[in-house]
């Protein structure tokens, strides 16, 4: 089993604050990294699919960067809103593990109005 | 348009019972994944289908777990002789095409509790 770690485990921020969290994964044989947002009582929703070292992707106030050489991805949220409250999951795909995606345990974000 | 649906949403089974969990992927999606999420953990890969072919079942934890997708659309995950350690949320996801560069669309999950 490949180790995918997310930090911090949970985060509370005030509305309007910007925040970021980390997904760490093995730096060898990288294939792809996915970010998902999972709101309580809903289905996980895809945010980004990242495949190339140096990738930067943006969707509204949320953006992500990828460093495959050192094995990490950052997710940034600018001007957090209460509707951003969710668990953010990353999923790593290795070249040598068939079709398996390895998920982190997630970062739980709570935005306080 | 309809997303991925799963049924039942909640299932309570007595230890030793067999259960069947259903996944209806988005129409036309080639790839289908099953994951198991234990409390406090991230989802863990169970198995992968490309159309009706089960290409990877390396994540199935024991031979009590069986999955099928006979016509390349609906999939069923069957667990025989359930044990308490099988209690988890079972997530199904589909994607339009094969390959890890395509985002996965998840269903809401089935929460299985084995008593």
Coordinates of C-alpha atoms in Angstrom, one line a residue:
Chain A
X1 CA 0.0 0.0 0.0
X2 CA 1.4 3.4 -1.0
X3 CA 1.3 6.2 1.7
X4 CA -0.7 9.3 0.9
X5 CA -0.8 11.8 3.7
X6 CA -2.9 14.9 4.1
X7 CA -2.4 17.7 6.5
X8 CA -3.7 19.2 8.6
X9 CA -6.4 16.6 9.5
X10 CA -8.9 19.4 10.3
X11 CA -9.0 23.2 10.0
X12 CA -11.3 25.9 11.3
X13 CA -11.0 29.3 9.6
X14 CA -13.1 32.5 9.7
X15 CA -15.1 33.5 6.7
X16 CA -13.0 35.6 4.4
X17 CA -9.7 34.0 5.4
X18 CA -7.5 32.2 2.8
X19 CA -6.3 28.8 3.6
X20 CA -4.2 26.0 2.2
X21 CA -3.6 22.3 2.9
X22 CA -1.2 19.6 1.7
X23 CA -1.3 16.2 0.1
X24 CA 2.0 14.2 0.2
X25 CA 2.6 11.2 -2.0
X26 CA 5.5 9.0 -3.2
X27 CA 7.7 11.0 -5.6
X28 CA 8.6 8.1 -7.8
X29 CA 6.5 6.7 -10.7
X30 CA 3.9 9.5 -10.5
X31 CA 1.0 9.1 -12.8
X32 CA -1.9 11.4 -11.7
X33 CA -3.3 13.2 -8.7
X34 CA -7.0 14.0 -8.1
X35 CA -8.5 16.4 -5.6
X36 CA -12.1 15.9 -4.4
X37 CA -14.5 17.9 -2.2
X38 CA -16.8 15.9 0.0
X39 CA -19.6 17.7 1.7
X40 CA -21.6 16.0 4.4
X41 CA -24.5 13.8 3.1
X42 CA -23.4 14.4 -0.5
X43 CA -21.2 12.5 -3.0
X44 CA -17.5 13.4 -3.4
X45 CA -17.1 15.9 -6.2
X46 CA -14.1 16.1 -8.4
X47 CA -12.1 19.4 -8.2
X48 CA -8.9 18.8 -10.2
X49 CA -7.1 16.2 -12.1
X50 CA -3.4 16.9 -12.1
X51 CA -0.9 15.1 -14.3
X52 CA 2.2 17.2 -14.9
X53 CA 4.9 18.5 -12.6
X54 CA 4.4 22.2 -12.1
X55 CA 0.6 22.0 -13.0
X56 CA -1.4 24.8 -11.6
X57 CA -5.2 24.6 -11.8
X58 CA -7.9 27.0 -10.7
X59 CA -11.7 26.8 -10.3
X60 CA -13.2 30.0 -8.9
X61 CA -11.6 30.7 -5.5
X62 CA -9.9 27.3 -5.3
X63 CA -6.6 26.5 -6.9
X64 CA -4.1 23.6 -6.7
X65 CA -0.4 23.2 -7.5
X66 CA 1.6 20.0 -8.1
X67 CA 5.2 19.1 -7.5
X68 CA 5.8 15.5 -8.5
X69 CA 9.6 15.7 -7.9
X70 CA 9.2 16.3 -4.2
X71 CA 5.8 14.5 -3.9
X72 CA 3.3 17.1 -2.8
X73 CA 0.3 19.1 -4.0
X74 CA -1.2 22.1 -2.3
X75 CA -4.8 23.1 -2.4
X76 CA -5.6 26.8 -1.8
X77 CA -8.9 28.5 -1.0
X78 CA -9.0 32.2 -1.3
X79 CA -11.5 34.2 0.8
X80 CA -13.2 31.1 2.4
X81 CA -17.0 31.0 2.5
X82 CA -19.2 28.8 4.7
X83 CA -20.2 26.8 1.7
X84 CA -16.5 25.7 1.4
X85 CA -16.9 23.7 4.5
X86 CA -16.3 20.1 3.5
X87 CA -13.6 17.3 3.6
X88 CA -11.0 17.7 0.9
X89 CA -9.5 14.4 -0.4
X90 CA -6.6 13.8 -2.6
X91 CA -6.1 10.5 -4.6
X92 CA -2.8 9.4 -6.0
X93 CA -2.2 7.1 -9.0
X94 CA 1.1 5.3 -9.3
X95 CA 2.4 4.0 -12.7
X96 CA 2.9 0.5 -11.4
X97 CA -0.3 -0.2 -9.5
X98 CA -2.8 -1.0 -12.2
X99 CA -6.0 0.9 -11.7
X100 CA -5.7 1.6 -8.0
X101 CA -6.1 5.1 -6.6
X102 CA -4.7 5.7 -3.2
X103 CA -6.6 8.2 -1.1
X104 CA -5.5 10.3 1.8
X105 CA -7.6 10.5 4.9
X106 CA -8.7 14.1 4.0
X107 CA -8.6 17.5 5.5
X108 CA -11.9 18.6 7.1
X109 CA -12.4 22.3 6.6
X110 CA -14.9 24.3 8.7
X111 CA -15.5 28.0 7.7
X112 CA -17.0 29.9 10.6
X113 CA -19.4 32.7 9.5
Chain B
X1 CA -28.6 14.7 -15.8
X2 CA -28.5 11.8 -13.5
X3 CA -25.4 11.2 -11.5
X4 CA -24.1 7.9 -10.0
X5 CA -26.7 6.3 -7.8
X6 CA -26.2 3.6 -5.2
X7 CA -28.7 1.5 -3.3
X8 CA -29.5 0.9 -0.6
X9 CA -28.1 4.0 1.1
X10 CA -28.1 2.2 4.4
X11 CA -27.9 -1.5 5.2
X12 CA -27.9 -3.3 8.5
X13 CA -26.9 -6.9 8.3
X14 CA -26.5 -9.5 11.0
X15 CA -23.2 -11.2 11.1
X16 CA -23.1 -14.1 8.7
X17 CA -25.7 -12.6 6.3
X18 CA -25.0 -12.0 2.6
X19 CA -25.5 -8.5 1.2
X20 CA -25.7 -7.1 -2.3
X21 CA -24.9 -3.4 -3.0
X22 CA -25.9 -1.8 -6.3
X23 CA -24.3 0.9 -8.3
X24 CA -25.9 2.7 -11.3
X25 CA -23.1 4.6 -13.0
X26 CA -23.6 7.5 -15.3
X27 CA -24.8 6.3 -18.7
X28 CA -22.0 5.7 -21.2
X29 CA -19.2 5.7 -18.6
X30 CA -16.7 3.0 -19.4
X31 CA -14.9 2.8 -16.1
X32 CA -16.3 1.8 -12.7
X33 CA -14.6 1.7 -9.4
X34 CA -15.6 0.3 -6.0
X35 CA -14.1 1.7 -2.8
X36 CA -14.4 0.9 0.9
X37 CA -14.2 3.6 3.5
X38 CA -13.8 2.7 7.1
X39 CA -14.5 5.2 9.8
X40 CA -11.8 7.9 10.0
X41 CA -10.0 6.6 6.9
X42 CA -9.9 7.6 3.3
X43 CA -11.6 5.4 0.6
X44 CA -9.7 2.3 -0.2
X45 CA -9.7 0.7 -3.6
X46 CA -11.6 -2.6 -4.0
X47 CA -12.0 -3.3 -7.7
X48 CA -12.1 -1.8 -11.2
X49 CA -14.2 -2.5 -14.3
X50 CA -13.7 -1.4 -17.8
X51 CA -17.1 -2.0 -19.4
X52 CA -18.0 -5.5 -18.3
X53 CA -14.4 -6.7 -17.8
X54 CA -13.2 -6.7 -14.2
X55 CA -9.6 -5.7 -14.9
X56 CA -8.4 -5.3 -11.3
X57 CA -9.8 -7.0 -8.2
X58 CA -6.6 -6.7 -6.1
X59 CA -8.2 -4.6 -3.4
X60 CA -11.0 -7.1 -2.5
X61 CA -10.1 -8.0 1.1
X62 CA -11.2 -11.6 1.0
X63 CA -12.9 -14.2 -1.2
X64 CA -16.2 -13.3 0.6
X65 CA -16.2 -10.2 -1.6
X66 CA -17.4 -10.5 -5.2
X67 CA -18.3 -7.8 -7.8
X68 CA -19.8 -8.0 -11.2
X69 CA -20.9 -5.7 -14.0
X70 CA -22.4 -8.2 -16.5
X71 CA -23.7 -5.8 -19.2
X72 CA -21.1 -3.0 -18.7
X73 CA -23.5 -0.7 -16.9
X74 CA -25.0 -1.5 -13.4
X75 CA -22.6 -3.1 -11.0
X76 CA -23.2 -5.2 -7.9
X77 CA -20.8 -5.7 -5.0
X78 CA -21.7 -8.8 -3.0
X79 CA -20.4 -9.7 0.4
X80 CA -21.0 -13.2 1.7
X81 CA -21.1 -14.2 5.3
X82 CA -20.6 -10.6 6.5
X83 CA -18.3 -9.9 9.4
X84 CA -18.2 -6.9 11.8
X85 CA -15.0 -5.7 10.1
X86 CA -17.0 -5.3 6.8
X87 CA -18.9 -2.3 8.4
X88 CA -17.9 0.7 6.3
X89 CA -19.2 3.0 3.6
X90 CA -19.0 1.5 0.2
X91 CA -18.5 4.0 -2.6
X92 CA -18.9 3.5 -6.3
X93 CA -17.5 5.8 -8.9
X94 CA -17.6 5.9 -12.7
X95 CA -15.6 7.8 -15.3
X96 CA -16.2 8.5 -18.9
X97 CA -13.1 6.7 -20.3
X98 CA -10.4 4.4 -19.2
X99 CA -7.2 5.9 -17.8
X100 CA -6.4 7.9 -14.6
X101 CA -6.6 11.3 -16.3
X102 CA -10.3 11.3 -16.2
X103 CA -12.2 12.5 -13.1
X104 CA -14.3 10.1 -11.2
X105 CA -18.0 10.7 -10.5
X106 CA -19.0 9.3 -7.1
X107 CA -22.2 8.0 -5.8
X108 CA -23.5 8.8 -2.3
X109 CA -22.3 5.5 -0.9
X110 CA -23.9 2.7 1.0
X111 CA -23.3 2.6 4.7
X112 CA -23.1 -1.0 5.8
X113 CA -23.4 -1.9 9.5
X114 CA -22.8 -5.5 10.5
X115 CA -24.2 -6.3 14.0

